Coordinates of N, CA and C in Angstrom, one line a residue:
M2 N 8.5 14.1 -43.3 CA 7.6 14.5 -44.2 C 8.4 14.7 -45.5
S3 N 7.5 14.1 -46.5 CA 8.0 13.6 -47.8 C 8.1 15.0 -48.9
Y4 N 9.3 15.0 -50.2 CA 9.7 16.5 -50.2 C 8.2 16.4 -51.3
R5 N 7.9 15.7 -51.2 CA 6.3 15.9 -52.5 C 5.4 16.8 -51.3
T6 N 5.3 17.0 -50.3 CA 4.3 17.6 -49.8 C 4.0 19.0 -49.1
P7 N 3.3 20.0 -49.7 CA 4.5 21.2 -49.8 C 4.6 22.1 -47.8
P8 N 4.9 22.4 -47.8 CA 5.3 23.5 -45.9 C 4.3 24.0 -46.2
K9 N 3.5 24.3 -44.1 CA 2.9 25.0 -44.4 C 3.5 25.8 -43.0
P10 N 3.0 27.5 -43.6 CA 3.6 28.3 -42.4 C 3.1 27.6 -40.9
E11 N 4.8 28.4 -39.9 CA 4.4 27.4 -38.9 C 3.2 27.6 -38.1
Y12 N 2.9 29.2 -38.1 CA 1.5 29.4 -36.8 C 0.5 28.8 -37.7
F13 N 0.4 28.5 -39.4 CA -1.2 27.8 -39.5 C -1.9 27.0 -38.4
D14 N -1.7 26.3 -37.6 CA -2.5 25.3 -36.7 C -2.6 26.7 -36.2
S15 N -2.1 27.6 -35.5 CA -1.6 28.2 -34.7 C -2.8 29.4 -34.6
A16 N -2.9 29.8 -35.9 CA -3.0 31.7 -35.8 C -4.6 31.1 -34.7
P17 N -5.2 32.1 -34.4 CA -6.6 32.5 -33.4 C -7.3 33.5 -34.3
K18 N -8.3 32.9 -34.3 CA -9.2 33.6 -34.7 C -9.1 35.0 -34.6
G19 N -9.5 35.2 -35.9 CA -9.0 36.7 -37.0 C -8.1 36.9 -37.7
T20 N -7.0 36.3 -36.7 CA -5.6 35.6 -38.2 C -5.4 35.5 -38.8
C21 N -5.3 35.2 -40.0 CA -5.0 34.6 -41.4 C -3.7 33.1 -41.2
R22 N -4.3 32.0 -41.4 CA -3.4 30.9 -41.6 C -2.6 31.5 -42.4
W23 N -2.4 31.7 -43.5 CA -1.6 32.1 -44.5 C -0.8 32.8 -44.2
C24 N -1.0 34.3 -43.8 CA 0.2 35.5 -43.5 C 0.5 35.5 -42.7
N25 N -0.3 35.2 -41.0 CA -0.4 35.4 -40.1 C -0.3 36.9 -39.7
Q26 N -1.6 37.7 -40.5 CA -2.3 39.1 -40.3 C -3.4 39.0 -39.9
L27 N -4.0 40.4 -39.2 CA -5.4 40.3 -39.5 C -6.0 40.0 -40.5
T28 N -7.5 39.6 -39.5 CA -7.9 39.4 -40.9 C -8.7 40.2 -41.1
G29 N -8.8 41.2 -40.1 CA -10.2 43.4 -41.2 C -11.1 42.7 -39.7
L30 N -11.5 44.5 -39.8 CA -12.1 44.0 -38.6 C -14.3 44.5 -39.5
T31 N -15.1 43.8 -38.3 CA -16.7 44.1 -38.6 C -17.6 45.1 -39.0
P32 N -18.5 45.5 -39.7 CA -18.5 47.2 -40.2 C -19.1 47.6 -38.5
K33 N -19.4 46.8 -37.4 CA -19.7 47.7 -35.8 C -18.0 47.8 -35.4
G34 N -16.7 48.0 -35.8 CA -15.3 47.3 -35.5 C -14.6 46.2 -34.5
K35 N -15.5 45.1 -34.6 CA -14.8 44.4 -33.7 C -13.8 43.3 -35.1
V36 N -13.2 43.2 -34.7 CA -11.9 41.5 -35.0 C -13.6 41.0 -35.6
K37 N -12.7 40.6 -37.1 CA -13.5 39.6 -38.0 C -13.2 37.9 -37.2
T38 N -13.8 37.2 -37.5 CA -13.3 35.8 -36.4 C -12.4 34.4 -37.7
S39 N -12.7 34.8 -39.1 CA -12.7 34.2 -40.3 C -11.0 34.0 -39.8
R40 N -10.6 33.0 -40.7 CA -9.0 33.2 -40.1 C -8.0 33.0 -41.9
W41 N -8.9 34.0 -42.3 CA -8.4 33.7 -44.0 C -9.2 35.2 -44.5
H42 N -7.5 35.2 -45.3 CA -8.5 36.7 -47.1 C -8.4 35.4 -47.2
N43 N -9.1 36.7 -48.5 CA -10.4 35.4 -50.4 C -8.5 35.1 -50.7
E44 N -7.4 36.7 -50.5 CA -6.5 36.3 -51.8 C -5.2 35.3 -50.8
C45 N -5.4 34.7 -49.6 CA -4.8 33.9 -49.7 C -5.5 32.4 -49.3
L46 N -6.7 32.4 -49.0 CA -7.2 31.2 -49.2 C -6.9 30.8 -50.8
K47 N -7.0 31.3 -52.0 CA -7.1 31.2 -53.2 C -5.4 30.4 -53.5
E48 N -4.5 31.5 -53.0 CA -3.3 30.8 -52.9 C -2.8 29.2 -52.3
Y49 N -3.6 29.3 -51.3 CA -3.1 28.2 -50.6 C -4.1 26.9 -50.5
Q50 N -5.0 27.7 -51.9 CA -5.9 25.9 -52.9 C -5.2 26.0 -53.9
K51 N -4.2 26.7 -54.4 CA -3.7 26.4 -56.2 C -2.6 25.2 -55.5
I52 N -2.0 25.3 -53.5 CA -0.8 24.9 -54.0 C -1.1 23.6 -52.8
F53 N -2.1 23.3 -52.0 CA -2.5 22.7 -51.6 C -3.7 21.6 -52.0
W54 N -5.4 21.7 -53.3 CA -5.4 21.1 -53.8 C -4.9 21.0 -55.2
P55 N -4.8 19.8 -55.6 CA -3.9 19.1 -57.0 C -5.4 19.7 -58.2
S56 N -6.4 19.7 -57.7 CA -7.7 19.7 -58.3 C -7.0 21.3 -59.0
T57 N -7.6 22.3 -57.7 CA -7.3 23.5 -58.7 C -6.2 24.3 -58.8
T58 N -5.2 23.2 -58.7 CA -3.4 23.6 -59.5 C -4.1 23.3 -60.4
R59 N -3.5 22.3 -61.2 CA -4.3 21.8 -62.3 C -4.8 22.5 -63.7
K60 N -5.8 22.9 -62.8 CA -7.3 23.7 -63.3 C -6.2 25.4 -63.6
E61 N -5.8 25.8 -62.8 CA -5.4 27.0 -62.7 C -3.1 27.4 -64.3
V62 N -3.4 26.4 -64.2 CA -2.2 25.6 -64.6 C -2.8 25.5 -66.1
W63 N -3.7 24.9 -66.2 CA -4.1 24.6 -67.4 C -4.3 25.9 -68.5
K64 N -5.2 26.6 -67.3 CA -6.1 27.9 -68.1 C -5.2 29.0 -68.3
R65 N -3.6 29.0 -67.7 CA -2.9 29.8 -68.0 C -2.4 29.6 -69.3
D66 N -1.5 28.5 -69.8 CA -0.9 28.0 -70.2 C -2.3 27.6 -71.8
A67 N -3.3 27.8 -71.6 CA -4.3 26.9 -72.6 C -3.5 25.5 -73.7
G68 N -3.1 25.1 -72.4 CA -2.4 23.6 -72.5 C -1.8 23.2 -73.3
I69 N -1.0 24.4 -74.0 CA -0.1 23.7 -75.0 C 1.5 23.3 -74.4
C70 N 2.2 22.6 -74.5 CA 3.4 22.1 -73.8 C 4.2 23.4 -73.7
N71 N 5.1 23.4 -72.6 CA 6.0 24.8 -73.0 C 7.2 24.1 -73.3
S72 N 7.3 23.2 -73.8 CA 8.3 22.2 -74.0 C 8.3 22.7 -75.3
C73 N 8.2 21.8 -76.2 CA 7.2 21.3 -77.8 C 6.2 22.5 -78.3
Q74 N 5.3 23.3 -77.9 CA 4.8 24.2 -77.8 C 3.3 23.4 -78.8
V75 N 2.9 22.0 -78.3 CA 1.9 21.7 -79.1 C 1.0 22.0 -78.1
Q76 N 0.0 21.8 -78.9 CA -1.5 21.2 -77.9 C -2.1 20.5 -77.0
C77 N -1.7 20.0 -75.8 CA -2.2 19.5 -74.7 C -3.2 18.2 -74.8
D78 N -3.6 16.9 -75.1 CA -5.0 17.0 -75.0 C -4.9 16.3 -73.3
K79 N -6.9 17.1 -73.2 CA -7.0 17.6 -71.9 C -7.2 16.6 -70.8
H80 N -7.9 15.3 -71.7 CA -8.4 14.5 -71.1 C -7.3 13.1 -71.7
N81 N -7.8 11.8 -71.1 CA -6.9 11.0 -70.5 C -5.5 11.1 -70.9
N82 N -5.3 11.5 -69.9 CA -3.9 11.4 -69.5 C -3.2 12.0 -70.7
G83 N -3.1 13.0 -71.4 CA -2.2 13.9 -72.2 C -1.6 14.9 -72.2
W84 N -1.8 15.3 -70.7 CA -0.6 16.3 -70.4 C -0.4 16.2 -68.8
H85 N 0.9 16.7 -68.6 CA 1.1 17.1 -67.2 C 1.6 17.5 -66.7
M86 N 1.1 18.1 -65.6 CA 1.7 19.9 -65.0 C 2.4 19.2 -64.1
D87 N 4.1 20.1 -64.3 CA 4.5 19.3 -64.0 C 5.8 20.9 -63.4
H88 N 6.5 20.6 -62.2 CA 7.3 21.6 -61.7 C 8.9 22.2 -62.0
I89 N 9.0 23.4 -62.8 CA 10.3 23.6 -63.5 C 11.4 23.1 -62.4
N90 N 11.3 23.7 -61.5 CA 12.7 22.9 -60.5 C 12.3 21.2 -59.8
P91 N 12.8 20.6 -59.8 CA 11.6 19.5 -58.9 C 12.1 19.7 -57.2
L92 N 10.9 18.7 -57.1 CA 10.7 19.2 -55.5 C 11.4 18.8 -55.1
I93 N 12.4 17.9 -55.3 CA 13.6 16.8 -54.7 C 14.3 18.9 -54.2
E94 N 14.3 19.2 -54.9 CA 15.0 20.1 -54.6 C 15.0 21.0 -53.4
A95 N 13.6 21.1 -53.2 CA 12.8 22.3 -52.9 C 13.4 22.7 -51.4
K96 N 13.2 21.7 -50.1 CA 13.7 21.0 -49.0 C 13.4 23.0 -48.6
G97 N 11.5 22.1 -48.3 CA 11.0 23.1 -47.6 C 10.1 24.4 -47.6
D98 N 11.5 24.8 -49.3 CA 11.4 26.4 -50.0 C 9.5 26.5 -50.6
L99 N 8.7 26.7 -50.5 CA 7.0 27.0 -50.7 C 7.4 27.2 -52.0
T100 N 8.4 28.5 -52.9 CA 8.2 28.5 -54.3 C 8.0 27.5 -55.3
F101 N 8.5 26.3 -54.7 CA 8.8 25.4 -55.3 C 7.2 25.1 -55.7
W102 N 6.0 25.3 -54.5 CA 4.7 24.8 -55.2 C 3.7 25.7 -55.8
Q103 N 4.1 27.3 -56.3 CA 4.0 28.9 -56.7 C 3.6 28.0 -57.8
M104 N 2.5 28.7 -58.8 CA 2.3 28.9 -60.2 C 3.9 29.0 -60.9
E105 N 4.4 29.9 -60.6 CA 5.3 31.0 -61.1 C 6.6 28.8 -61.6
N106 N 6.4 28.0 -60.8 CA 6.9 26.7 -61.2 C 6.5 25.6 -61.8
L107 N 5.1 25.8 -61.6 CA 4.8 25.2 -62.8 C 4.8 24.9 -64.5
Q108 N 4.1 24.1 -65.3 CA 4.0 24.5 -66.3 C 3.4 23.5 -67.0
T109 N 2.9 23.0 -67.9 CA 2.3 22.6 -69.0 C 3.2 21.8 -69.1
L110 N 2.7 20.5 -69.9 CA 4.1 19.5 -70.5 C 3.1 18.6 -71.3
C111 N 3.2 18.1 -72.1 CA 3.3 17.4 -72.5 C 3.2 15.9 -72.0
K112 N 3.3 14.7 -72.9 CA 3.7 13.5 -71.9 C 5.1 12.9 -72.2
T113 N 4.9 13.2 -73.4 CA 6.6 13.1 -73.7 C 7.2 13.8 -72.8
C114 N 7.6 15.0 -73.1 CA 8.2 16.3 -72.7 C 8.7 15.9 -71.2
H115 N 7.2 15.9 -71.0 CA 7.7 15.8 -69.2 C 8.9 14.1 -68.7
I116 N 8.3 13.4 -69.6 CA 9.1 11.5 -69.8 C 10.0 12.1 -69.6
N117 N 10.2 12.7 -71.0 CA 12.6 13.2 -71.3 C 13.1 14.4 -70.1
K118 N 12.1 15.4 -69.3 CA 12.7 16.1 -68.6 C 13.1 15.4 -67.8
T119 N 12.0 14.3 -66.5 CA 12.0 13.9 -66.1 C 13.5 12.8 -65.7
S120 N 13.3 12.0 -66.7 CA 14.5 10.8 -67.2 C 16.0 11.5 -66.7
K121 N 15.9 12.8 -67.5 CA 16.9 13.7 -67.6 C 17.6 14.5 -66.2
E122 N 16.4 14.3 -65.6 CA 16.7 15.4 -64.3 C 17.3 13.7 -63.4
A123 N 17.1 12.7 -63.9 CA 17.2 11.7 -63.1 C 18.6 10.9 -63.0
T124 N 19.0 11.5 -64.6 CA 20.0 11.4 -64.8 C 21.3 11.7 -64.3
T125 N 20.3 12.8 -63.9 CA 21.5 14.4 -63.8 C 22.1 14.3 -62.0
R126 N 21.4 14.1 -61.7 CA 20.8 13.3 -59.5 C 21.9 12.5 -59.8
A127 N 21.5 11.2 -60.9 CA 22.4 9.7 -60.2 C 23.9 10.5 -60.2
S128 N 24.2 11.1 -61.1 CA 26.2 11.2 -61.9 C 26.1 12.2 -60.5
E129 N 25.1 13.5 -60.1 CA 25.8 13.6 -59.2 C 26.1 12.9 -57.2
R130 N 25.1 11.8 -57.2 CA 25.1 11.3 -56.5 C 26.6 10.1 -56.6
K131 N 27.4 10.1 -57.9 CA 28.0 9.0 -57.9 C 29.6 10.3 -57.6
I132 N 30.3 10.9 -58.1 CA 30.2 11.8 -57.8 C 30.6 12.4 -56.9
M133 N 29.4 12.3 -55.8 CA 29.7 13.2 -54.1 C 30.2 11.3 -53.7
K134 N 30.0 10.5 -53.9 CA 30.8 8.9 -53.4 C 31.7 9.3 -53.9
Q135 N 31.9 9.8 -54.7 CA 34.3 8.8 -55.2 C 34.6 10.1 -54.1
N136 N 34.2 11.7 -53.9 CA 34.8 12.4 -53.2 C 34.9 11.3 -52.6
A137 N 34.0 11.4 -51.9 CA 34.0 10.9 -50.7 C 35.4 9.7 -50.4
N138 N 34.7 8.9 -51.2 CA 36.0 7.9 -51.3 C 37.2 8.1 -50.6
I139 N 38.3 9.8 -51.8 CA 39.0 10.6 -51.6 C 40.1 9.9 -50.9

């Protein structure tokens, strides 16, 4: 699995009808008192879509941030790749932690700020690898 793919709960594919695939809780009862056959709670489905459907995620981040770059506070151009959705804590550090894909870890950045942030993160990771390699050879 790629570090860019969000993890699904272990019961996601095996949850029986009437059990939410996301939270593993019963989805409720029908008016006649029978277990619903739905496999989602409405809120759980929305959360799933925000994480696994990139177009939904981008719309939600743009709407929340009003298109303002979180770094330089400039209004981004919504079209022509004028803004980037960024993971505040980089996905490469996620190691299966779903919170890295949730809205609290997402931000709007203009193209320039995103390039600068990504470059700094890559430089830091390379420096850390170099130090680890040197320490391993001691």
